Short mmCIF file of C-alpha atoms and ligand atoms in Angstrom, two decimals:
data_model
loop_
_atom_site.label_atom_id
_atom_site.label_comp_id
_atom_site.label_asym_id
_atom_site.label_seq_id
_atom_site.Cartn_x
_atom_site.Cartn_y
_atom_site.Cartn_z
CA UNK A 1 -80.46 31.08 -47.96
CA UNK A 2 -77.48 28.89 -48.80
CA UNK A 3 -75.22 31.48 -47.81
CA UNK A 4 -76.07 29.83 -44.57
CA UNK A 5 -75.46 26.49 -45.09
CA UNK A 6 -71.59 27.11 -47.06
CA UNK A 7 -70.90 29.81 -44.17
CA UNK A 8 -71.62 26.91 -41.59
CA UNK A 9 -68.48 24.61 -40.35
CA UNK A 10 -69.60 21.61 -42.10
CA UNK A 11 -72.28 18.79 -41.32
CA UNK A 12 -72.59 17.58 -37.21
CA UNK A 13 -70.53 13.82 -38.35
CA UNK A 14 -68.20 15.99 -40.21
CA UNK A 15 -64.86 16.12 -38.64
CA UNK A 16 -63.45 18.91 -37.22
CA UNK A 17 -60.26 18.27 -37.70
CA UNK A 18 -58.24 16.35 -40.24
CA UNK A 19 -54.65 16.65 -40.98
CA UNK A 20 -52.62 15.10 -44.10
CA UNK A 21 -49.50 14.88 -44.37
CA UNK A 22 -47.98 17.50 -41.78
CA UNK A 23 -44.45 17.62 -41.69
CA UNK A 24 -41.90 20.01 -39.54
CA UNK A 25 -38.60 20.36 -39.87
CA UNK A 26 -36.73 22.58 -37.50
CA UNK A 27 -32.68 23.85 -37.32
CA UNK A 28 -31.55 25.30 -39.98
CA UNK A 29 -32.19 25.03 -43.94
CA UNK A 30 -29.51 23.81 -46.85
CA UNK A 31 -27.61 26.66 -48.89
CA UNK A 32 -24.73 26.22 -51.23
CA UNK A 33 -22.72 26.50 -48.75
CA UNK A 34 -23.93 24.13 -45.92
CA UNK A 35 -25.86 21.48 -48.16
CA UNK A 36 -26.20 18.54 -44.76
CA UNK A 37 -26.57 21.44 -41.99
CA UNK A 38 -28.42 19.57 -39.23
CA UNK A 39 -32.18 19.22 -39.30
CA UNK A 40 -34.58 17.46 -36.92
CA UNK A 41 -37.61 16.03 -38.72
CA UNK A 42 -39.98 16.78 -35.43
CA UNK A 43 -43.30 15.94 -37.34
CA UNK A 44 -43.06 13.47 -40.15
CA UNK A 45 -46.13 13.40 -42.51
CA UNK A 46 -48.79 12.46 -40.68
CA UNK A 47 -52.51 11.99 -40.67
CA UNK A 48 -54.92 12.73 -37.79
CA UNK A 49 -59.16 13.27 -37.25
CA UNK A 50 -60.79 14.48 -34.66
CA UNK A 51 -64.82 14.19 -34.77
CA UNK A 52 -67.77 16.78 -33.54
CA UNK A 53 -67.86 16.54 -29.96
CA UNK A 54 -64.57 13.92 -29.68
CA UNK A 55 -61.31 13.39 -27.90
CA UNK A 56 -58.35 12.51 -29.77
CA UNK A 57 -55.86 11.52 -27.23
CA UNK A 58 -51.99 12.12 -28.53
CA UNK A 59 -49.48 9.65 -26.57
CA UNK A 60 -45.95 8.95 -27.14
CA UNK A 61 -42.88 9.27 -25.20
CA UNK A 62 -40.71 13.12 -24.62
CA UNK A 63 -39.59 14.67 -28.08
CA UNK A 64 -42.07 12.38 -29.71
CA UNK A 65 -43.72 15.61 -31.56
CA UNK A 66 -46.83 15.78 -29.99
CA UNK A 67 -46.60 19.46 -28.78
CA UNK A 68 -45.46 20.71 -32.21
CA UNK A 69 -48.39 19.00 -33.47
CA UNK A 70 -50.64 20.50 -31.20
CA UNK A 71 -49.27 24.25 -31.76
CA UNK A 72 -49.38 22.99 -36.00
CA UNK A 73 -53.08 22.78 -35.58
CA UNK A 74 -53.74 25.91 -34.46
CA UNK A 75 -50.68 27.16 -36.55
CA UNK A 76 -49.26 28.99 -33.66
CA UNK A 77 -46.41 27.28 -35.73
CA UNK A 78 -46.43 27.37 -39.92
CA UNK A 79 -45.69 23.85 -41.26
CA UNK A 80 -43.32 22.44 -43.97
CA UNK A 81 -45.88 20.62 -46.01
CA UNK A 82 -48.97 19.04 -45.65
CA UNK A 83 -52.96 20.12 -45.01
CA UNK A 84 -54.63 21.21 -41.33
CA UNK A 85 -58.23 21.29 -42.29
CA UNK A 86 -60.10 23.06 -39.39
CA UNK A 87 -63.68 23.54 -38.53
CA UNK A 88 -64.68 23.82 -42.60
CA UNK A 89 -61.52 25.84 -43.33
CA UNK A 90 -57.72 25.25 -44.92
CA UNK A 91 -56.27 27.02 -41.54
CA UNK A 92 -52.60 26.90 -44.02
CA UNK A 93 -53.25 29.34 -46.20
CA UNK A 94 -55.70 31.37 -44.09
CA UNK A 95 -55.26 35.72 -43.96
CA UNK A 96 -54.10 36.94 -41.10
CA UNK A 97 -58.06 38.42 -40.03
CA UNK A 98 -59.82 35.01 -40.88
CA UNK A 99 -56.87 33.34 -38.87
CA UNK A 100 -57.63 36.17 -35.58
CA UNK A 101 -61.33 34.78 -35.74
CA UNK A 102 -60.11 31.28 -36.39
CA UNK A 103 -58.84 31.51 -33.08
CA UNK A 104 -61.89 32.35 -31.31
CA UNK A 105 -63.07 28.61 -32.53
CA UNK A 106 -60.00 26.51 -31.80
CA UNK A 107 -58.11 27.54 -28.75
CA UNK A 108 -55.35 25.79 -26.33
CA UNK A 109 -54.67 24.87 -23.06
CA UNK A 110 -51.08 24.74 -21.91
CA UNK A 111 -49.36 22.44 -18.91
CA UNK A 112 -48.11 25.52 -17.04
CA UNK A 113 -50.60 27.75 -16.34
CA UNK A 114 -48.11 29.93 -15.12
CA UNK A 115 -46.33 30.46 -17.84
CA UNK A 116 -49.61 30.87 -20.17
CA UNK A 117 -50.91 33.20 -18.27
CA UNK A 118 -49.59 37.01 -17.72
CA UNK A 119 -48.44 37.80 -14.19
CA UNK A 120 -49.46 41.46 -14.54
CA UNK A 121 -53.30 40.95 -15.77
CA UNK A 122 -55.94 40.28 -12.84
CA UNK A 123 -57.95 37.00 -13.13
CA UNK A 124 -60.71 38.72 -14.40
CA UNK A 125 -58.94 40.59 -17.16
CA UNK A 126 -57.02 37.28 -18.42
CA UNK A 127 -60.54 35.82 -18.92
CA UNK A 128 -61.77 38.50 -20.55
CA UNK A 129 -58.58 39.34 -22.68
CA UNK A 130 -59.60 36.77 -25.72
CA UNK A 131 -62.76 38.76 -26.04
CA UNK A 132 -61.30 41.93 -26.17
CA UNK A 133 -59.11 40.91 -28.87
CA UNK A 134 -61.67 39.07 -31.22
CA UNK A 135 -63.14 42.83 -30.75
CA UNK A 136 -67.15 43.42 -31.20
CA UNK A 137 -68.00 43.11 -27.48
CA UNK A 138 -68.32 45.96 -24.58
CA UNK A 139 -66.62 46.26 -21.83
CA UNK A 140 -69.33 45.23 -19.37
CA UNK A 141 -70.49 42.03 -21.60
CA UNK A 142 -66.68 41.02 -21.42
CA UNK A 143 -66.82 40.74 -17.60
CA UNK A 144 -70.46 39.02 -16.96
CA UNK A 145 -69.22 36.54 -19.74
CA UNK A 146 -65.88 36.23 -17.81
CA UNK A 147 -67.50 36.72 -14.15
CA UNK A 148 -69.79 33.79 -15.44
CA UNK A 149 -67.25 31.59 -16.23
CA UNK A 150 -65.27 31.96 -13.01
CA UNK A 151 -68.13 30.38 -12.02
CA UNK A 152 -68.51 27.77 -13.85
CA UNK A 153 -64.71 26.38 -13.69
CA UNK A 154 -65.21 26.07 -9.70
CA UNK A 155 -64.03 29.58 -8.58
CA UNK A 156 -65.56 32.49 -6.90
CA UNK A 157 -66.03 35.93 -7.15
CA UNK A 158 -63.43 36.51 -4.21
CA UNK A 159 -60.69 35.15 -7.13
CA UNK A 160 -61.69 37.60 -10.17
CA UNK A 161 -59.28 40.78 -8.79
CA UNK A 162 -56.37 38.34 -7.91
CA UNK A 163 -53.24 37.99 -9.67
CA UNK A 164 -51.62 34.69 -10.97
CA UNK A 165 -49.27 34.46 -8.17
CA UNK A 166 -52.01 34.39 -5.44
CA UNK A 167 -53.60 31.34 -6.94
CA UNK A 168 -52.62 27.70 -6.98
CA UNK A 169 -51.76 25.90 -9.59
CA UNK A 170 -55.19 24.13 -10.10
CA UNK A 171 -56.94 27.37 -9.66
CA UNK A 172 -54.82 28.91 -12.28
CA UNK A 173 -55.45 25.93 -14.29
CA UNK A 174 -59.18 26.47 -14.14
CA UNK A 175 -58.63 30.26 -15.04
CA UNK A 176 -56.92 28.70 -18.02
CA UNK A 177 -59.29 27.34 -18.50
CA UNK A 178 -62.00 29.69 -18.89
CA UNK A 179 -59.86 31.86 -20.56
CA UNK A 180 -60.16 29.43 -23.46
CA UNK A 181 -63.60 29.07 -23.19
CA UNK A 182 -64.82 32.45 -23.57
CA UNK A 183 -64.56 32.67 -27.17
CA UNK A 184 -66.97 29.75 -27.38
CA UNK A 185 -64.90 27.36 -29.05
CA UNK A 186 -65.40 24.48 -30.89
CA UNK A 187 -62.29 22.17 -30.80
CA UNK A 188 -59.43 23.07 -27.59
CA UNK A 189 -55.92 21.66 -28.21
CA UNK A 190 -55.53 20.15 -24.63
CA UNK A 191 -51.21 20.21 -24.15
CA UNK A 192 -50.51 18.43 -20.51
CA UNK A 193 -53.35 20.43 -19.00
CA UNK A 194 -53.02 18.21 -15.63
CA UNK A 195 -49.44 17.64 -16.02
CA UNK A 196 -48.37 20.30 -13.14
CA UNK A 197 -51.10 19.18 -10.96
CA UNK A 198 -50.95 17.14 -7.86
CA UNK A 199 -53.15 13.63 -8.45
CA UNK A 200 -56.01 15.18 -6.99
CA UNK A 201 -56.40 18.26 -8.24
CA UNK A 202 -55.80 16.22 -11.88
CA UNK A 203 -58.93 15.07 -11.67
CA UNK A 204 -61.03 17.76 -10.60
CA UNK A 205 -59.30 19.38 -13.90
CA UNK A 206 -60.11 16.47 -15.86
CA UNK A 207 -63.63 16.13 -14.30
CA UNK A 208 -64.43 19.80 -15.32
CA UNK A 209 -63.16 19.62 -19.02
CA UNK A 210 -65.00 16.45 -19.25
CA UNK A 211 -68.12 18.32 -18.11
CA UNK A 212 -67.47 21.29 -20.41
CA UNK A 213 -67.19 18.73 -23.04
CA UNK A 214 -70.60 17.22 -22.39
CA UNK A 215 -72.20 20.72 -22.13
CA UNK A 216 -70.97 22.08 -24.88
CA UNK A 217 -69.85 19.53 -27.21
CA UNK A 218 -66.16 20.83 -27.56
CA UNK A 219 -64.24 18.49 -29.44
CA UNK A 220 -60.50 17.94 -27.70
CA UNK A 221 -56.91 17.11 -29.04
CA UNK A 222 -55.91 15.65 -25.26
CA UNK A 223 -51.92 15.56 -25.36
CA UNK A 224 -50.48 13.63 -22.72
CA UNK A 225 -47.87 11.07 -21.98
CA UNK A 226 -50.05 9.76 -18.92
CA UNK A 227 -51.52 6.74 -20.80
CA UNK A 228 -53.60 5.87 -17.94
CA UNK A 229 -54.76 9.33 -18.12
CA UNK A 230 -55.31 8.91 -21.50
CA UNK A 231 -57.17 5.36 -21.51
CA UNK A 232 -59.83 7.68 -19.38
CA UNK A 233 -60.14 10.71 -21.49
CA UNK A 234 -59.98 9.50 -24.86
CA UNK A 235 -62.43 8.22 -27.39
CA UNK A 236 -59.79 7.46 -29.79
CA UNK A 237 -55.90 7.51 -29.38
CA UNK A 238 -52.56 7.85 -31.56
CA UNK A 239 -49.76 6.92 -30.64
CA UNK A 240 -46.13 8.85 -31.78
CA UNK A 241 -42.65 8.18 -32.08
CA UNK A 242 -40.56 10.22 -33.12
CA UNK A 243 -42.65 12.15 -35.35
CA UNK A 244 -44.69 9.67 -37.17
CA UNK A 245 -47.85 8.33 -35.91
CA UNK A 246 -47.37 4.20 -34.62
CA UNK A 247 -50.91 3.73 -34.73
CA UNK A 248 -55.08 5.23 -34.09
CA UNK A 249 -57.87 3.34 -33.34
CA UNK A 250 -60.60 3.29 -30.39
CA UNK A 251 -58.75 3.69 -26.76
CA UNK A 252 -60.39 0.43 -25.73
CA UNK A 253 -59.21 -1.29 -28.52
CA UNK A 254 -55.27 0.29 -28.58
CA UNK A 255 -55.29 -0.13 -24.71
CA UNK A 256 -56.37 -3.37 -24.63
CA UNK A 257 -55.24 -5.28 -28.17
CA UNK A 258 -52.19 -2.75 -28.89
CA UNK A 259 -51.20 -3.44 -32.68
CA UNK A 260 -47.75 -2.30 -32.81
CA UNK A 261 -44.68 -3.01 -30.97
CA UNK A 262 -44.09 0.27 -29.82
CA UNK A 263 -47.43 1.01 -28.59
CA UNK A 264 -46.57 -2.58 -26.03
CA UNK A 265 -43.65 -0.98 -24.92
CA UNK A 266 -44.85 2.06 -23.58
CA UNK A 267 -48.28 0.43 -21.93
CA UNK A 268 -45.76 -1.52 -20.35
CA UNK A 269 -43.28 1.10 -19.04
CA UNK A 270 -46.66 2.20 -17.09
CA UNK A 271 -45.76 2.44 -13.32
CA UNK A 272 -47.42 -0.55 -11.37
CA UNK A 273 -48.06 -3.25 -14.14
CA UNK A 274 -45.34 -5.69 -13.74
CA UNK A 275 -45.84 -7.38 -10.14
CA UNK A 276 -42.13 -6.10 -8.95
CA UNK A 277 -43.10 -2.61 -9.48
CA UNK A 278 -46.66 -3.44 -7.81
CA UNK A 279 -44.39 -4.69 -4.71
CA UNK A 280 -42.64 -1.76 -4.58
CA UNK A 281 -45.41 0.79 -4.34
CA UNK A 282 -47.41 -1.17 -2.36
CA UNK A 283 -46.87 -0.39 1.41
CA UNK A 284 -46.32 -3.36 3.27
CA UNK A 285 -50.27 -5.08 4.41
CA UNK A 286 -52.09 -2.61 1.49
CA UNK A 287 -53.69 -4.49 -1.45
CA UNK A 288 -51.93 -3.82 -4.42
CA UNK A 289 -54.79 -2.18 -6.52
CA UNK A 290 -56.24 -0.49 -3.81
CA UNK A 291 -57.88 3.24 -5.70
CA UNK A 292 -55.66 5.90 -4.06
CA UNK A 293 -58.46 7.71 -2.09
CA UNK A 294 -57.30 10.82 -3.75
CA UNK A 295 -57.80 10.45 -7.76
CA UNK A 296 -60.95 9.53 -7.06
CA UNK A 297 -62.59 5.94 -8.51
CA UNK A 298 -62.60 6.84 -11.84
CA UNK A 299 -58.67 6.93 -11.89
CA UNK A 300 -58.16 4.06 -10.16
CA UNK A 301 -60.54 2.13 -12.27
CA UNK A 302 -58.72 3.14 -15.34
CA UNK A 303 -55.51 1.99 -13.65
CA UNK A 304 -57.17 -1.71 -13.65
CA UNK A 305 -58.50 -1.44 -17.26
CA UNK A 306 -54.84 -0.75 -18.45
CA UNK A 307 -53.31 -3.29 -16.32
CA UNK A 308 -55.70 -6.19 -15.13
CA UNK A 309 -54.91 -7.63 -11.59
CA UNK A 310 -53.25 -10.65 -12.12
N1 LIG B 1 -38.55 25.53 -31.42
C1 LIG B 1 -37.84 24.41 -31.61
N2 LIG B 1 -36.63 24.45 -32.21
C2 LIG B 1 -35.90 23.34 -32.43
N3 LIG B 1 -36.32 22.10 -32.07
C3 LIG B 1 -37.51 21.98 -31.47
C4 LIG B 1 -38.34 23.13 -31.19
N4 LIG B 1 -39.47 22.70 -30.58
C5 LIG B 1 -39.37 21.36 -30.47
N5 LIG B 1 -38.20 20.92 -31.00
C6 LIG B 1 -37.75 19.53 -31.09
O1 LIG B 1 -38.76 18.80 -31.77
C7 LIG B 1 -38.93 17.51 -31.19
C8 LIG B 1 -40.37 17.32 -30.77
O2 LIG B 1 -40.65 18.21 -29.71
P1 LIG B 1 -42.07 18.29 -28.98
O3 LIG B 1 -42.00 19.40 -27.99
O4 LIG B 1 -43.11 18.36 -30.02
O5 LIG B 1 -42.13 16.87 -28.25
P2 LIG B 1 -43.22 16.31 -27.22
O6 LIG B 1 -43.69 15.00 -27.77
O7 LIG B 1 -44.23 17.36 -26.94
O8 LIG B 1 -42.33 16.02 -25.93
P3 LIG B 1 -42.71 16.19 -24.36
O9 LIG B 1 -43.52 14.98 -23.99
O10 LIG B 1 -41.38 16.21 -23.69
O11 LIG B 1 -43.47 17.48 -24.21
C9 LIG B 1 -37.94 17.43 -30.04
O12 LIG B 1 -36.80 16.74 -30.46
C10 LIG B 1 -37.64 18.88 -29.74
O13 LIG B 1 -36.33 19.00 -29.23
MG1 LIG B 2 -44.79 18.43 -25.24
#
């Protein structure tokens, strides 16, 4: 039938996101009487793709914009101008129903779990909640779906009654984590998801979203302003300042051969490049690139991508 084919999100090499144009303004708007009231331009017209099964990382220093572009996609916020096409669909001018199942597809992780995640509901039930509001499921598949995916983001059964404040903050993260998952989404706006996280427990985070990733070909909008973090998770990267985009390309290539100015200064504002900061963190008698045993090698190996031993 080709009911089928238009009702699917588009071709696999289709992208699953692409934005044109997207502007936001905030404070508030002129009237007669208060024609220059102050505005901040937070997002400035720009353009952004993310592929099938992709990571677009989002760098750029504080107040850049990236977090109002990140809730823009999902339009948790409405925009001022400009197009958000998402998984096949204009998600601007989307009714509020088709927006409630839009959400199943495209979901979010935020930096503090918790804050995203309600102190009153069990584990099991902030899983589960997503479900129950998409609607169409019983009670009991809810909970193996959710019970399942405690699983799967590296907790155990003993965790599913508990409440947010008996958890740490990478366990909540993982519950987060799942939560987003359940609806089976295709794209997950990633916001600081290791942020809060001691350096460890960052990358077991980032190890498991990488995983889910490769399971189940989610593609990610990875928001960060941990460029090192960044230079590991990302396929491709843009780069913001103050609400425009600097420049996108492959992360090898903007890591390595950075084409614009800004995009130089903030690779080298990271932590350890110049040899003075490399004394200082050093202890006295350590090699100076030595992996900290904790992130793990793949950390420490991006470390020496983005800033070569000299
Ligand atoms: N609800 C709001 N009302 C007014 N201004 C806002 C609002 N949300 C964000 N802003 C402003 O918009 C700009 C961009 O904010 P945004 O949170 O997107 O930055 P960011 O790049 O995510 O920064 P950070 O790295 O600190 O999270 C900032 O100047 C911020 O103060
Ligand atoms: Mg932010």
């Amino acid at each position: 039938m080709t009911n089928d084919i238009v009702s699917t999100s588009g071709h696999a090499d289709e992208p699953v996101l692409t934005v044109r144009g997207l502007t936001k303004t905030y404070g508030r708007r002129p009237t007669w009487y208060r024609r220059h009231p102050h505005r901040l331009v937070a997002v400035n017209g720009i353009d952004l793709e993310v592929g099938p099964g992709e990571t677009l990382g989002l760098v750029g220093e504080s107040g850049a914009g990236k977090s109002t572009v990140g809730r823009l996609v999902l339009r948790l916020i409405e925009p001022d101008a400009g197009s958000i096409d998402l998984l096949g669909s204009d998600i601007t001018t989307l009714r509020r129903e088709e927006l409630r199942r839009m959400r199943a597809r495209a979901t979010m992780v935020f930096q503090d779990p918790y804050t995203s995640l309600d102190p009153r509901m069990t584990i099991l039930d902030s899983i589960a909640e997503p479900l129950l509001v998409q609607g169409g499921t019983g009670r009991s598949e809810r909970y193996d779906k959710a019970r399942s995916l405690v699983r799967r983001v590296g907790l155990n059964d003993a965790h599913v009654d508990r409440y947010p404040y008996e958890m740490s903050g990478g366990q909540l993260q993982r519950v987060a984590i799942a939560r987003a998952l359940i609806t089976d989404p295709a794209f997950i706006v990633c916001d600081e998801p290791v942020a809060a996280l001691d350096v460890s427990t960052q990358a077991q985070v980032i190890n498991l979203l990488q995983d889910l990733q490769a399971e189940r070909g989610i593609s990610y909008l990875f928001i960060s302003h941990d460029l090192r973090l960044v230079r590991l998770v990302a396929d491709r990267v843009s780069v913001m300042r103050r609400g425009e985009v600097q420049e996108t390309g492959p992360a090898d290539r903007v890591f390595e051969a950075p084409e614009h100015a800004y995009t130089r200064e903030l690779l080298a504002a990271i932590p350890g490049r110049t040899p003075r900061a490399r004394r200082f963190a050093a202890p006295v008698g350590a090699a100076p690139a030595a992996p900290e045993p904790a992130t793990g090698p793949a950390l420490a190996s991006a470390e020496e991508v983005v800033a070569p031993a000299q």
